[in-house]
Amino acid sequence: MKVGVLGLQGDVREHVRALEAAGAVTAVVKRRDQLADVDALVLPGGESTTIGKLLDRYELLEPLRERAAGGMPLYGTCAGAILMARDVTGPHDAPHRLGVMDMTVRRNGYGRQLDSFEADLGIDGLEDSFRAVFIRPPVIEGTGPDVEVLAEVDGQAVLVRQGHLLASTFHPEMTPDARVHAMFVRMISQRES
Ligand code: GLN
């Protein structure tokens, strides 16, 4: 099993480190032929407009949608979660999205005062709390019936799962704790067994 990290922009190296700490073999994906070689993919945070444009320019949008529709596990963090969302509301759109996950997000939805913050999360399936770093995160405003909410901050979903798709509005690659990446690696192994 090989887990790819989309390498167009953002915390690519940090995700590689966290996935390897969780026991995965990794590869950085920037081109279509590299996508064909991985069994799952992490979409890092960064700037969703930029990453979307690059996905479009490198002709990765359609192949990625096809792989996701065919069951390839995807994990999007922050901007990556925005790219996975079916709908985006609010003043900032994110064109060139994958739109594969049944949720609505609002970019930079916490407003200026709460631009960036940290929180201790209780995450379903993890015993101890997880220190989560949020950087200009989107707000998940709504989720479809097949989406499970695995963690919340003040009643607002911040980690969600829909079958083989996982998305968080925080950055687990920014702390040394690899348990969320390990959760994703387990999701991949479960699909393969
Ligand atoms: N604010 C960014 C966006 O809307 C996301 C920030 C992040 O990925 N940390 O694309």
PDB file of C-alpha atoms and ligand atoms in Angstrom:
ATOM      1  CA  MET A   1       0.000   0.000   0.000  1.00  0.00           C
ATOM      2  CA  LYS A   2       1.373   3.401  -0.991  1.00  0.00           C
ATOM      3  CA  VAL A   3      -0.100   6.669   0.262  1.00  0.00           C
ATOM      4  CA  GLY A   4       0.376   9.726  -1.919  1.00  0.00           C
ATOM      5  CA  VAL A   5       0.577  13.338  -0.776  1.00  0.00           C
ATOM      6  CA  LEU A   6      -0.508  15.874  -3.351  1.00  0.00           C
ATOM      7  CA  GLY A   7       2.624  17.976  -3.841  1.00  0.00           C
ATOM      8  CA  LEU A   8       1.358  21.095  -5.597  1.00  0.00           C
ATOM      9  CA  GLN A   9       1.348  23.459  -2.582  1.00  0.00           C
ATOM     10  CA  GLY A  10       1.201  23.388   1.211  1.00  0.00           C
ATOM     11  CA  ASP A  11       2.545  21.177   4.003  1.00  0.00           C
ATOM     12  CA  VAL A  12       3.664  18.330   1.797  1.00  0.00           C
ATOM     13  CA  ARG A  13       6.723  17.280   3.755  1.00  0.00           C
ATOM     14  CA  GLU A  14       4.910  17.411   7.096  1.00  0.00           C
ATOM     15  CA  HIS A  15       2.211  15.052   5.812  1.00  0.00           C
ATOM     16  CA  VAL A  16       4.850  12.666   4.468  1.00  0.00           C
ATOM     17  CA  ARG A  17       6.515  12.623   7.901  1.00  0.00           C
ATOM     18  CA  ALA A  18       3.233  12.028   9.739  1.00  0.00           C
ATOM     19  CA  LEU A  19       2.144   9.248   7.365  1.00  0.00           C
ATOM     20  CA  GLU A  20       5.512   7.546   7.737  1.00  0.00           C
ATOM     21  CA  ALA A  21       5.234   7.863  11.520  1.00  0.00           C
ATOM     22  CA  ALA A  22       1.893   6.074  11.120  1.00  0.00           C
ATOM     23  CA  GLY A  23       3.647   3.248   9.265  1.00  0.00           C
ATOM     24  CA  ALA A  24       2.764   4.123   5.660  1.00  0.00           C
ATOM     25  CA  VAL A  25       4.925   4.033   2.555  1.00  0.00           C
ATOM     26  CA  THR A  26       4.531   7.400   0.851  1.00  0.00           C
ATOM     27  CA  ALA A  27       5.022   9.146  -2.479  1.00  0.00           C
ATOM     28  CA  VAL A  28       4.634  12.784  -3.496  1.00  0.00           C
ATOM     29  CA  VAL A  29       2.112  13.173  -6.319  1.00  0.00           C
ATOM     30  CA  LYS A  30       2.376  16.016  -8.816  1.00  0.00           C
ATOM     31  CA  ARG A  31       1.505  14.297 -12.084  1.00  0.00           C
ATOM     32  CA  ARG A  32      -1.104  11.926 -13.458  1.00  0.00           C
ATOM     33  CA  ASP A  33       1.302   9.009 -13.808  1.00  0.00           C
ATOM     34  CA  GLN A  34       2.256   9.413 -10.128  1.00  0.00           C
ATOM     35  CA  LEU A  35      -1.410   9.410  -9.135  1.00  0.00           C
ATOM     36  CA  ALA A  36      -1.890   6.090 -10.903  1.00  0.00           C
ATOM     37  CA  ASP A  37       0.830   4.640  -8.666  1.00  0.00           C
ATOM     38  CA  VAL A  38      -0.748   5.358  -5.241  1.00  0.00           C
ATOM     39  CA  ASP A  39      -3.586   3.656  -3.350  1.00  0.00           C
ATOM     40  CA  ALA A  40      -4.743   6.717  -1.397  1.00  0.00           C
ATOM     41  CA  LEU A  41      -4.062  10.430  -1.351  1.00  0.00           C
ATOM     42  CA  VAL A  42      -3.717  13.263   1.167  1.00  0.00           C
ATOM     43  CA  LEU A  43      -4.703  16.747  -0.023  1.00  0.00           C
ATOM     44  CA  PRO A  44      -2.700  19.200   2.140  1.00  0.00           C
ATOM     45  CA  GLY A  45      -3.806  22.598   3.349  1.00  0.00           C
ATOM     46  CA  GLY A  46      -2.613  25.782   1.726  1.00  0.00           C
ATOM     47  CA  GLU A  47      -4.748  28.010  -0.433  1.00  0.00           C
ATOM     48  CA  SER A  48      -7.659  26.227  -2.041  1.00  0.00           C
ATOM     49  CA  THR A  49      -7.933  28.592  -5.037  1.00  0.00           C
ATOM     50  CA  THR A  50      -4.264  28.058  -5.876  1.00  0.00           C
ATOM     51  CA  ILE A  51      -4.279  24.294  -5.361  1.00  0.00           C
ATOM     52  CA  GLY A  52      -7.485  24.031  -7.422  1.00  0.00           C
ATOM     53  CA  LYS A  53      -5.942  26.019 -10.271  1.00  0.00           C
ATOM     54  CA  LEU A  54      -2.860  23.820 -10.249  1.00  0.00           C
ATOM     55  CA  LEU A  55      -5.001  20.662 -10.179  1.00  0.00           C
ATOM     56  CA  ASP A  56      -6.780  21.987 -13.243  1.00  0.00           C
ATOM     57  CA  ARG A  57      -3.576  23.022 -15.017  1.00  0.00           C
ATOM     58  CA  TYR A  58      -1.881  19.666 -14.412  1.00  0.00           C
ATOM     59  CA  GLU A  59      -5.041  17.852 -15.557  1.00  0.00           C
ATOM     60  CA  LEU A  60      -5.453  16.085 -12.247  1.00  0.00           C
ATOM     61  CA  LEU A  61      -9.039  17.064 -11.414  1.00  0.00           C
ATOM     62  CA  GLU A  62     -10.829  14.518 -13.583  1.00  0.00           C
ATOM     63  CA  PRO A  63      -8.500  11.576 -12.826  1.00  0.00           C
ATOM     64  CA  LEU A  64      -8.763  12.355  -9.122  1.00  0.00           C
ATOM     65  CA  ARG A  65     -12.548  12.497  -9.264  1.00  0.00           C
ATOM     66  CA  GLU A  66     -12.571   9.165 -11.065  1.00  0.00           C
ATOM     67  CA  ARG A  67     -10.250   7.551  -8.522  1.00  0.00           C
ATOM     68  CA  ALA A  68     -12.353   8.905  -5.636  1.00  0.00           C
ATOM     69  CA  ALA A  69     -15.545   7.635  -7.288  1.00  0.00           C
ATOM     70  CA  GLY A  70     -13.838   4.267  -7.680  1.00  0.00           C
ATOM     71  CA  GLY A  71     -13.185   4.115  -3.929  1.00  0.00           C
ATOM     72  CA  MET A  72      -9.667   5.514  -3.527  1.00  0.00           C
ATOM     73  CA  PRO A  73      -9.353   6.856   0.033  1.00  0.00           C
ATOM     74  CA  LEU A  74      -8.791  10.618   0.214  1.00  0.00           C
ATOM     75  CA  TYR A  75      -7.940  12.768   3.220  1.00  0.00           C
ATOM     76  CA  GLY A  76      -8.195  16.550   2.839  1.00  0.00           C
ATOM     77  CA  THR A  77      -6.899  18.946   5.506  1.00  0.00           C
ATOM     78  CA  CYS A  78      -8.153  22.526   5.597  1.00  0.00           C
ATOM     79  CA  ALA A  79      -7.803  23.773   1.989  1.00  0.00           C
ATOM     80  CA  GLY A  80      -7.821  20.080   1.020  1.00  0.00           C
ATOM     81  CA  ALA A  81     -11.183  19.691   2.782  1.00  0.00           C
ATOM     82  CA  ILE A  82     -12.520  22.683   0.842  1.00  0.00           C
ATOM     83  CA  LEU A  83     -11.455  21.022  -2.408  1.00  0.00           C
ATOM     84  CA  MET A  84     -13.333  17.865  -1.435  1.00  0.00           C
ATOM     85  CA  ALA A  85     -16.590  19.654  -0.501  1.00  0.00           C
ATOM     86  CA  ARG A  86     -19.551  19.384  -2.824  1.00  0.00           C
ATOM     87  CA  ASP A  87     -20.661  22.955  -2.012  1.00  0.00           C
ATOM     88  CA  VAL A  88     -18.962  26.154  -0.940  1.00  0.00           C
ATOM     89  CA  THR A  89     -21.026  29.058   0.422  1.00  0.00           C
ATOM     90  CA  GLY A  90     -20.054  32.603   1.312  1.00  0.00           C
ATOM     91  CA  PRO A  91     -18.095  35.316  -0.460  1.00  0.00           C
ATOM     92  CA  HIS A  92     -15.115  33.157  -1.457  1.00  0.00           C
ATOM     93  CA  ASP A  93     -15.716  30.317  -3.851  1.00  0.00           C
ATOM     94  CA  ALA A  94     -13.225  27.599  -4.663  1.00  0.00           C
ATOM     95  CA  PRO A  95     -13.653  26.806  -8.315  1.00  0.00           C
ATOM     96  CA  HIS A  96     -11.827  23.758  -9.682  1.00  0.00           C
ATOM     97  CA  ARG A  97     -12.832  21.582  -6.724  1.00  0.00           C
ATOM     98  CA  LEU A  98     -13.199  17.843  -6.666  1.00  0.00           C
ATOM     99  CA  GLY A  99     -16.617  18.178  -5.033  1.00  0.00           C
ATOM    100  CA  VAL A 100     -16.652  14.524  -3.988  1.00  0.00           C
ATOM    101  CA  MET A 101     -17.856  14.800  -0.380  1.00  0.00           C
ATOM    102  CA  ASP A 102     -21.408  15.563   0.672  1.00  0.00           C
ATOM    103  CA  MET A 103     -20.789  18.704   2.733  1.00  0.00           C
ATOM    104  CA  THR A 104     -21.030  22.474   2.521  1.00  0.00           C
ATOM    105  CA  VAL A 105     -18.138  24.618   3.697  1.00  0.00           C
ATOM    106  CA  ARG A 106     -17.545  28.328   4.090  1.00  0.00           C
ATOM    107  CA  ARG A 107     -13.961  29.420   3.443  1.00  0.00           C
ATOM    108  CA  ASN A 108     -12.307  31.406   6.265  1.00  0.00           C
ATOM    109  CA  GLY A 109     -15.638  30.990   8.032  1.00  0.00           C
ATOM    110  CA  TYR A 110     -14.469  31.739  11.587  1.00  0.00           C
ATOM    111  CA  GLY A 111     -13.891  35.413  10.749  1.00  0.00           C
ATOM    112  CA  ARG A 112     -10.940  37.628  11.499  1.00  0.00           C
ATOM    113  CA  GLN A 113     -10.751  37.364  15.299  1.00  0.00           C
ATOM    114  CA  LEU A 114     -10.535  33.626  15.123  1.00  0.00           C
ATOM    115  CA  ASP A 115      -8.242  33.448  12.129  1.00  0.00           C
ATOM    116  CA  SER A 116      -6.040  30.831  13.709  1.00  0.00           C
ATOM    117  CA  PHE A 117      -6.426  28.915  16.962  1.00  0.00           C
ATOM    118  CA  GLU A 118      -5.726  25.651  18.735  1.00  0.00           C
ATOM    119  CA  ALA A 119      -8.131  23.321  20.492  1.00  0.00           C
ATOM    120  CA  ASP A 120      -8.052  20.020  22.367  1.00  0.00           C
ATOM    121  CA  LEU A 121     -10.393  17.705  20.516  1.00  0.00           C
ATOM    122  CA  GLY A 122     -12.178  14.589  21.579  1.00  0.00           C
ATOM    123  CA  ILE A 123     -12.064  12.424  18.468  1.00  0.00           C
ATOM    124  CA  ASP A 124     -14.306   9.384  18.016  1.00  0.00           C
ATOM    125  CA  GLY A 125     -12.124   6.307  18.107  1.00  0.00           C
ATOM    126  CA  LEU A 126      -9.163   7.964  19.881  1.00  0.00           C
ATOM    127  CA  GLU A 127      -8.710   7.573  23.608  1.00  0.00           C
ATOM    128  CA  ASP A 128      -6.895  10.777  24.572  1.00  0.00           C
ATOM    129  CA  SER A 129      -7.579  14.270  23.332  1.00  0.00           C
ATOM    130  CA  PHE A 130      -5.844  15.594  20.224  1.00  0.00           C
ATOM    131  CA  ARG A 131      -4.229  19.046  20.105  1.00  0.00           C
ATOM    132  CA  ALA A 132      -5.508  20.523  16.838  1.00  0.00           C
ATOM    133  CA  VAL A 133      -4.044  23.529  15.024  1.00  0.00           C
ATOM    134  CA  PHE A 134      -6.434  25.599  12.908  1.00  0.00           C
ATOM    135  CA  ILE A 135      -5.132  28.161  10.388  1.00  0.00           C
ATOM    136  CA  ARG A 136      -7.744  30.299   8.617  1.00  0.00           C
ATOM    137  CA  PRO A 137      -9.953  27.214   8.551  1.00  0.00           C
ATOM    138  CA  PRO A 138     -13.207  26.754   6.700  1.00  0.00           C
ATOM    139  CA  VAL A 139     -16.397  26.140   8.664  1.00  0.00           C
ATOM    140  CA  ILE A 140     -18.269  22.948   7.823  1.00  0.00           C
ATOM    141  CA  GLU A 141     -21.803  24.326   7.665  1.00  0.00           C
ATOM    142  CA  GLY A 142     -23.655  21.207   6.678  1.00  0.00           C
ATOM    143  CA  THR A 143     -23.126  17.519   6.047  1.00  0.00           C
ATOM    144  CA  GLY A 144     -25.169  14.918   4.178  1.00  0.00           C
ATOM    145  CA  PRO A 145     -26.728  11.815   5.760  1.00  0.00           C
ATOM    146  CA  ASP A 146     -23.742   9.594   4.943  1.00  0.00           C
ATOM    147  CA  VAL A 147     -21.215  11.862   6.602  1.00  0.00           C
ATOM    148  CA  GLU A 148     -20.148  10.994  10.168  1.00  0.00           C
ATOM    149  CA  VAL A 149     -18.903  13.769  12.409  1.00  0.00           C
ATOM    150  CA  LEU A 150     -15.850  12.453  14.295  1.00  0.00           C
ATOM    151  CA  ALA A 151     -14.900  15.649  16.161  1.00  0.00           C
ATOM    152  CA  GLU A 152     -16.411  19.039  16.896  1.00  0.00           C
ATOM    153  CA  VAL A 153     -15.347  22.399  18.323  1.00  0.00           C
ATOM    154  CA  ASP A 154     -18.181  24.348  19.958  1.00  0.00           C
ATOM    155  CA  GLY A 155     -20.752  22.148  18.263  1.00  0.00           C
ATOM    156  CA  GLN A 156     -19.200  22.635  14.820  1.00  0.00           C
ATOM    157  CA  ALA A 157     -17.830  19.651  12.887  1.00  0.00           C
ATOM    158  CA  VAL A 158     -14.059  19.743  12.344  1.00  0.00           C
ATOM    159  CA  LEU A 159     -13.319  16.110  11.397  1.00  0.00           C
ATOM    160  CA  VAL A 160     -15.729  14.225   9.153  1.00  0.00           C
ATOM    161  CA  ARG A 161     -15.827  10.928   7.325  1.00  0.00           C
ATOM    162  CA  GLN A 162     -17.924   9.647   4.455  1.00  0.00           C
ATOM    163  CA  GLY A 163     -16.913   6.028   3.789  1.00  0.00           C
ATOM    164  CA  HIS A 164     -13.456   6.216   2.185  1.00  0.00           C
ATOM    165  CA  LEU A 165     -13.310  10.030   2.403  1.00  0.00           C
ATOM    166  CA  LEU A 166     -11.890  11.875   5.431  1.00  0.00           C
ATOM    167  CA  ALA A 167     -11.661  15.639   5.891  1.00  0.00           C
ATOM    168  CA  SER A 168     -10.505  17.927   8.697  1.00  0.00           C
ATOM    169  CA  THR A 169     -10.520  21.693   9.001  1.00  0.00           C
ATOM    170  CA  PHE A 170      -7.386  21.473  11.191  1.00  0.00           C
ATOM    171  CA  HIS A 171      -3.786  20.536  10.426  1.00  0.00           C
ATOM    172  CA  PRO A 172      -2.742  17.286  12.152  1.00  0.00           C
ATOM    173  CA  GLU A 173       0.582  17.371  10.258  1.00  0.00           C
ATOM    174  CA  MET A 174       1.633  20.414  12.304  1.00  0.00           C
ATOM    175  CA  THR A 175       1.900  18.560  15.596  1.00  0.00           C
ATOM    176  CA  PRO A 176       4.048  15.500  16.329  1.00  0.00           C
ATOM    177  CA  ASP A 177       0.931  13.433  17.120  1.00  0.00           C
ATOM    178  CA  ALA A 178       0.304  11.122  14.134  1.00  0.00           C
ATOM    179  CA  ARG A 179      -2.937   9.537  15.395  1.00  0.00           C
ATOM    180  CA  VAL A 180      -5.225  11.160  12.800  1.00  0.00           C
ATOM    181  CA  HIS A 181      -2.888  10.042  10.018  1.00  0.00           C
ATOM    182  CA  ALA A 182      -2.887   6.581  11.604  1.00  0.00           C
ATOM    183  CA  MET A 183      -6.698   6.653  11.490  1.00  0.00           C
ATOM    184  CA  PHE A 184      -6.507   7.380   7.745  1.00  0.00           C
ATOM    185  CA  VAL A 185      -3.948   4.597   7.227  1.00  0.00           C
ATOM    186  CA  ARG A 186      -6.325   2.192   9.027  1.00  0.00           C
ATOM    187  CA  MET A 187      -9.180   3.308   6.754  1.00  0.00           C
ATOM    188  CA  ILE A 188      -7.028   2.420   3.743  1.00  0.00           C
ATOM    189  CA  SER A 189      -6.023  -0.988   5.139  1.00  0.00           C
ATOM    190  CA  GLN A 190      -9.643  -1.813   5.957  1.00  0.00           C
ATOM    191  CA  ARG A 191     -10.622  -1.173   2.349  1.00  0.00           C
ATOM    192  CA  GLU A 192      -7.829  -3.363   1.093  1.00  0.00           C
ATOM    193  CA  SER A 193      -8.425  -6.348   3.369  1.00  0.00           C
TER     194      SER A 193
HETATM  195  N1  GLN B   1      -8.000  29.788   4.091  1.00  0.00           N
HETATM  196  C1  GLN B   1      -7.533  28.795   3.148  1.00  0.00           C
HETATM  197  C2  GLN B   1      -8.519  28.635   1.983  1.00  0.00           C
HETATM  198  O1  GLN B   1      -9.637  29.104   2.063  1.00  0.00           O
HETATM  199  C3  GLN B   1      -7.314  27.471   3.821  1.00  0.00           C
HETATM  200  C4  GLN B   1      -6.246  27.614   4.886  1.00  0.00           C
HETATM  201  C5  GLN B   1      -5.465  26.361   5.165  1.00  0.00           C
HETATM  202  O2  GLN B   1      -5.429  25.413   4.399  1.00  0.00           O
HETATM  203  N2  GLN B   1      -4.783  26.402   6.268  1.00  0.00           N
HETATM  204  O3  GLN B   1      -8.164  28.071   0.990  1.00  0.00           O
END
